[in-house]
């Protein structure tokens, strides 16, 4: 008897997922050691294993489609068997020996095929191709490692004769192109939708206030260079920034907190989020219990976690639970800027790129590396005076970093 398989809840109260790639084909013989598909969730791409040994009788969704948790996505059985009669559907728990694994999102996707000959491509590229009846297997990718890009599809559309429209067909609510316009519509991916929803919620619900200070980074840069030589390892500036923040967070607990109904929850643990830019959007991996780590341990954790987060290999647990966030906007060349406070926290600290500026030192003009640090804070819990005292402590710890590192 044919067996149905439903999209499982892959964690964190998932409501729906987006099929990125099918890793099997209808009619293919499979075992439980094979992978069925890749599903994009709010934060990662998850490999779902095949739940039954047998033949793939039906795939219920196309790559790029969004499907609700609990929906049947595949049917398995014996070769030639009808799908009219099925057993009770199962979810991923049916294969405990082969756990669901989070891995990198396909960004950028690569124009290669799976063992079954299926072309891999990003959902947005697949969707545009599908709307215009373009077969991806015949497209030569121009992106890195031969990836098929949106521009590859647009180039085909530029040279494709217009098709005769089907009579009385209702207009789609969101088309890939708009009549009479050179604009291009590209739907949000699942991850982009999540980013959009969460930032909108944070900006709508949190009364943001911003304050900034300028840091003389002379000692900071000298100490960082010495640490790189002494520890013989790369020292991200965020690691020193976190070490400078931890004493201030303990002294001023309102910055390591969550607004709850009728009050504020002051956390006794220090889970520091580190904002990271990726090709598919912003992610914030979280260093759990950062205050219990030595500098070497903190750096090692960052050098392990951040690359995996950028490659979408971090687990949902590693991307949640932050109590305070730092954002190195200077990594991309920004001198200054502000950040939106992650929902569920009360503050985020942003650091820019150090620039050489003339400053007055003991009545003399000297050229010093100046670093701008900006604090975004929730005015429901934090007033301006408290924010300034917090920033004064940050300034002390960054201008004399040895004290914060001891």
Tab-separated table of N, CA, C and O in Angstrom, residues 275-324:
chain	number	residue	atom	x	y	z
A	275	UNK	N	25.846	40.079	14.476
A	275	UNK	CA	25.195	40.243	13.175
A	275	UNK	C	26.182	39.915	12.060
A	275	UNK	O	27.349	40.316	12.099
A	276	UNK	N	25.708	39.154	11.066
A	276	UNK	CA	26.567	38.741	9.961
A	276	UNK	C	25.826	38.909	8.647
A	276	UNK	O	24.643	38.554	8.526
A	277	UNK	N	26.513	39.440	7.666
A	277	UNK	CA	25.952	39.648	6.334
A	277	UNK	C	26.159	38.391	5.497
A	277	UNK	O	27.253	37.809	5.489
A	278	UNK	N	25.114	37.936	4.792
A	278	UNK	CA	25.232	36.793	3.887
A	278	UNK	C	24.603	37.156	2.548
A	278	UNK	O	23.897	38.166	2.433
A	279	UNK	N	24.816	36.314	1.565
A	279	UNK	CA	24.256	36.578	0.243
A	279	UNK	C	22.737	36.458	0.229
A	279	UNK	O	22.077	36.959	-0.680
A	280	UNK	N	22.167	35.764	1.203
A	280	UNK	CA	20.716	35.599	1.242
A	280	UNK	C	20.067	36.430	2.340
A	280	UNK	O	18.861	36.342	2.525
A	281	UNK	N	20.834	37.228	3.068
A	281	UNK	CA	20.241	38.089	4.078
A	281	UNK	C	20.988	38.069	5.392
A	281	UNK	O	21.930	37.304	5.607
A	282	UNK	N	20.540	38.907	6.296
A	282	UNK	CA	21.157	39.060	7.613
A	282	UNK	C	20.895	37.840	8.486
A	282	UNK	O	19.772	37.338	8.544
A	283	UNK	N	21.927	37.356	9.159
A	283	UNK	CA	21.764	36.327	10.186
A	283	UNK	C	22.490	36.799	11.438
A	283	UNK	O	23.412	37.605	11.375
A	284	UNK	N	22.038	36.285	12.591
A	284	UNK	CA	22.650	36.674	13.859
A	284	UNK	C	22.964	35.408	14.657
A	284	UNK	O	22.156	34.969	15.482
A	285	UNK	N	24.131	34.799	14.414
A	285	UNK	CA	24.537	33.668	15.244
A	285	UNK	C	24.787	34.133	16.676
A	285	UNK	O	25.194	35.276	16.895
A	286	UNK	N	24.544	33.243	17.628
A	286	UNK	CA	24.589	33.622	19.041
A	286	UNK	C	25.659	32.824	19.779
A	286	UNK	O	25.691	31.595	19.706
A	287	UNK	N	26.533	33.544	20.470
A	287	UNK	CA	27.568	32.933	21.305
A	287	UNK	C	26.998	32.768	22.708
A	287	UNK	O	26.862	33.736	23.456
A	288	UNK	N	26.622	31.541	23.043
A	288	UNK	CA	25.949	31.276	24.312
A	288	UNK	C	26.948	31.346	25.476
A	288	UNK	O	28.075	30.854	25.386
A	289	UNK	N	26.526	31.974	26.579
A	289	UNK	CA	27.342	32.095	27.790
A	289	UNK	C	28.721	32.683	27.478
A	289	UNK	O	29.757	32.171	27.914
A	290	UNK	N	28.722	33.764	26.730
A	290	UNK	CA	29.983	34.387	26.314
A	290	UNK	C	30.812	34.847	27.501
A	290	UNK	O	32.054	34.894	27.421
A	291	UNK	N	30.162	35.167	28.608
A	291	UNK	CA	30.904	35.664	29.775
A	291	UNK	C	31.733	34.573	30.437
A	291	UNK	O	32.632	34.866	31.232
A	292	UNK	N	31.453	33.326	30.136
A	292	UNK	CA	32.210	32.216	30.721
A	292	UNK	C	33.415	31.799	29.871
A	292	UNK	O	34.136	30.881	30.245
A	293	UNK	N	33.599	32.466	28.751
A	293	UNK	CA	34.684	32.095	27.837
A	293	UNK	C	35.892	32.995	28.031
A	293	UNK	O	35.761	34.209	28.245
A	294	UNK	N	37.066	32.395	27.919
A	294	UNK	CA	38.290	33.195	27.807
A	294	UNK	C	38.313	33.825	26.427
A	294	UNK	O	37.509	33.470	25.549
A	295	UNK	N	39.218	34.750	26.207
A	295	UNK	CA	39.318	35.374	24.890
A	295	UNK	C	39.612	34.322	23.829
A	295	UNK	O	39.008	34.335	22.746
A	296	UNK	N	40.521	33.401	24.124
A	296	UNK	CA	40.855	32.361	23.155
A	296	UNK	C	39.625	31.502	22.834
A	296	UNK	O	39.374	31.177	21.669
A	297	UNK	N	38.864	31.158	23.865
A	297	UNK	CA	37.666	30.341	23.649
A	297	UNK	C	36.614	31.117	22.861
A	297	UNK	O	35.934	30.561	21.984
A	298	UNK	N	36.482	32.397	23.175
A	298	UNK	CA	35.514	33.223	22.469
A	298	UNK	C	35.876	33.336	20.990
A	298	UNK	O	35.018	33.182	20.108
A	299	UNK	N	37.151	33.579	20.709
A	299	UNK	CA	37.609	33.690	19.325
A	299	UNK	C	37.403	32.366	18.593
A	299	UNK	O	36.922	32.338	17.454
A	300	UNK	N	37.746	31.260	19.238
A	300	UNK	CA	37.578	29.953	18.605
A	300	UNK	C	36.107	29.693	18.281
A	300	UNK	O	35.776	29.182	17.200
A	301	UNK	N	35.208	30.061	19.193
A	301	UNK	CA	33.781	29.876	18.958
A	301	UNK	C	33.313	30.737	17.786
A	301	UNK	O	32.529	30.292	16.940
A	302	UNK	N	33.795	31.973	17.724
A	302	UNK	CA	33.406	32.854	16.631
A	302	UNK	C	33.914	32.352	15.296
A	302	UNK	O	33.183	32.345	14.294
A	303	UNK	N	35.173	31.900	15.261
A	303	UNK	CA	35.757	31.424	14.005
A	303	UNK	C	35.105	30.140	13.523
A	303	UNK	O	35.163	29.810	12.337
A	304	UNK	N	34.475	29.423	14.442
A	304	UNK	CA	33.719	28.231	14.059
A	304	UNK	C	32.305	28.592	13.635
A	304	UNK	O	31.824	28.150	12.582
A	305	UNK	N	31.617	29.399	14.431
A	305	UNK	CA	30.195	29.645	14.227
A	305	UNK	C	29.910	30.616	13.090
A	305	UNK	O	28.993	30.379	12.278
A	306	UNK	N	30.640	31.725	13.004
A	306	UNK	CA	30.307	32.741	12.014
A	306	UNK	C	30.386	32.235	10.575
A	306	UNK	O	29.461	32.481	9.784
A	307	UNK	N	31.462	31.525	10.173
A	307	UNK	CA	31.479	31.017	8.796
A	307	UNK	C	30.331	30.060	8.510
A	307	UNK	O	29.752	30.082	7.418
A	308	UNK	N	29.968	29.228	9.488
A	308	UNK	CA	28.856	28.306	9.276
A	308	UNK	C	27.539	29.054	9.142
A	308	UNK	O	26.667	28.673	8.358
A	309	UNK	N	27.391	30.128	9.906
A	309	UNK	CA	26.168	30.932	9.806
A	309	UNK	C	26.076	31.611	8.440
A	309	UNK	O	25.007	31.645	7.823
A	310	UNK	N	27.195	32.139	7.964
A	310	UNK	CA	27.222	32.783	6.652
A	310	UNK	C	26.886	31.783	5.553
A	310	UNK	O	26.198	32.108	4.580
A	311	UNK	N	27.343	30.545	5.705
A	311	UNK	CA	27.092	29.493	4.720
A	311	UNK	C	25.765	28.783	4.953
A	311	UNK	O	25.434	27.832	4.273
A	312	UNK	N	24.958	29.265	5.937
A	312	UNK	CA	23.669	28.682	6.284
A	312	UNK	C	23.792	27.260	6.809
A	312	UNK	O	22.910	26.423	6.608
A	313	UNK	N	24.900	26.978	7.490
A	313	UNK	CA	25.083	25.667	8.097
A	313	UNK	C	24.832	25.671	9.594
A	313	UNK	O	24.855	24.625	10.224
A	314	UNK	N	24.594	26.825	10.167
A	314	UNK	CA	24.325	26.903	11.602
A	314	UNK	C	22.947	26.322	11.895
A	314	UNK	O	22.028	26.413	11.082
A	315	UNK	N	22.801	25.730	13.073
A	315	UNK	CA	21.518	25.158	13.465
A	315	UNK	C	20.584	26.256	13.962
A	315	UNK	O	21.040	27.344	14.349
A	316	UNK	N	19.262	26.000	13.993
A	316	UNK	CA	18.335	27.002	14.539
A	316	UNK	C	18.690	27.400	15.967
A	316	UNK	O	18.525	28.568	16.350
A	317	UNK	N	19.185	26.458	16.769
A	317	UNK	CA	19.559	26.774	18.158
A	317	UNK	C	20.728	27.756	18.205
A	317	UNK	O	20.826	28.578	19.130
A	318	UNK	N	21.631	27.663	17.232
A	318	UNK	CA	22.783	28.566	17.204
A	318	UNK	C	22.409	29.952	16.688
A	318	UNK	O	23.223	30.877	16.762
A	319	UNK	N	21.204	30.098	16.167
A	319	UNK	CA	20.756	31.376	15.621
A	319	UNK	C	19.643	31.999	16.458
A	319	UNK	O	18.931	32.889	15.984
A	320	UNK	N	19.487	31.546	17.679
A	320	UNK	CA	18.413	32.068	18.524
A	320	UNK	C	18.892	32.181	19.968
A	320	UNK	O	19.933	31.643	20.334
A	321	UNK	N	18.099	32.888	20.774
A	321	UNK	CA	18.400	32.993	22.200
A	321	UNK	C	19.309	34.126	22.587
A	321	UNK	O	19.777	34.186	23.732
A	322	UNK	N	19.571	35.075	21.686
A	322	UNK	CA	20.451	36.192	22.014
A	322	UNK	C	19.846	37.122	23.055
A	322	UNK	O	18.630	37.345	23.072
A	323	UNK	N	20.692	37.672	23.920
A	323	UNK	CA	20.240	38.645	24.924
A	323	UNK	C	20.789	40.045	24.655
A	323	UNK	O	20.308	41.023	25.227
A	324	UNK	N	21.794	40.150	23.808
A	324	UNK	CA	22.394	41.434	23.416
A	324	UNK	C	23.128	41.168	22.114
A	324	UNK	O	23.605	40.054	21.871
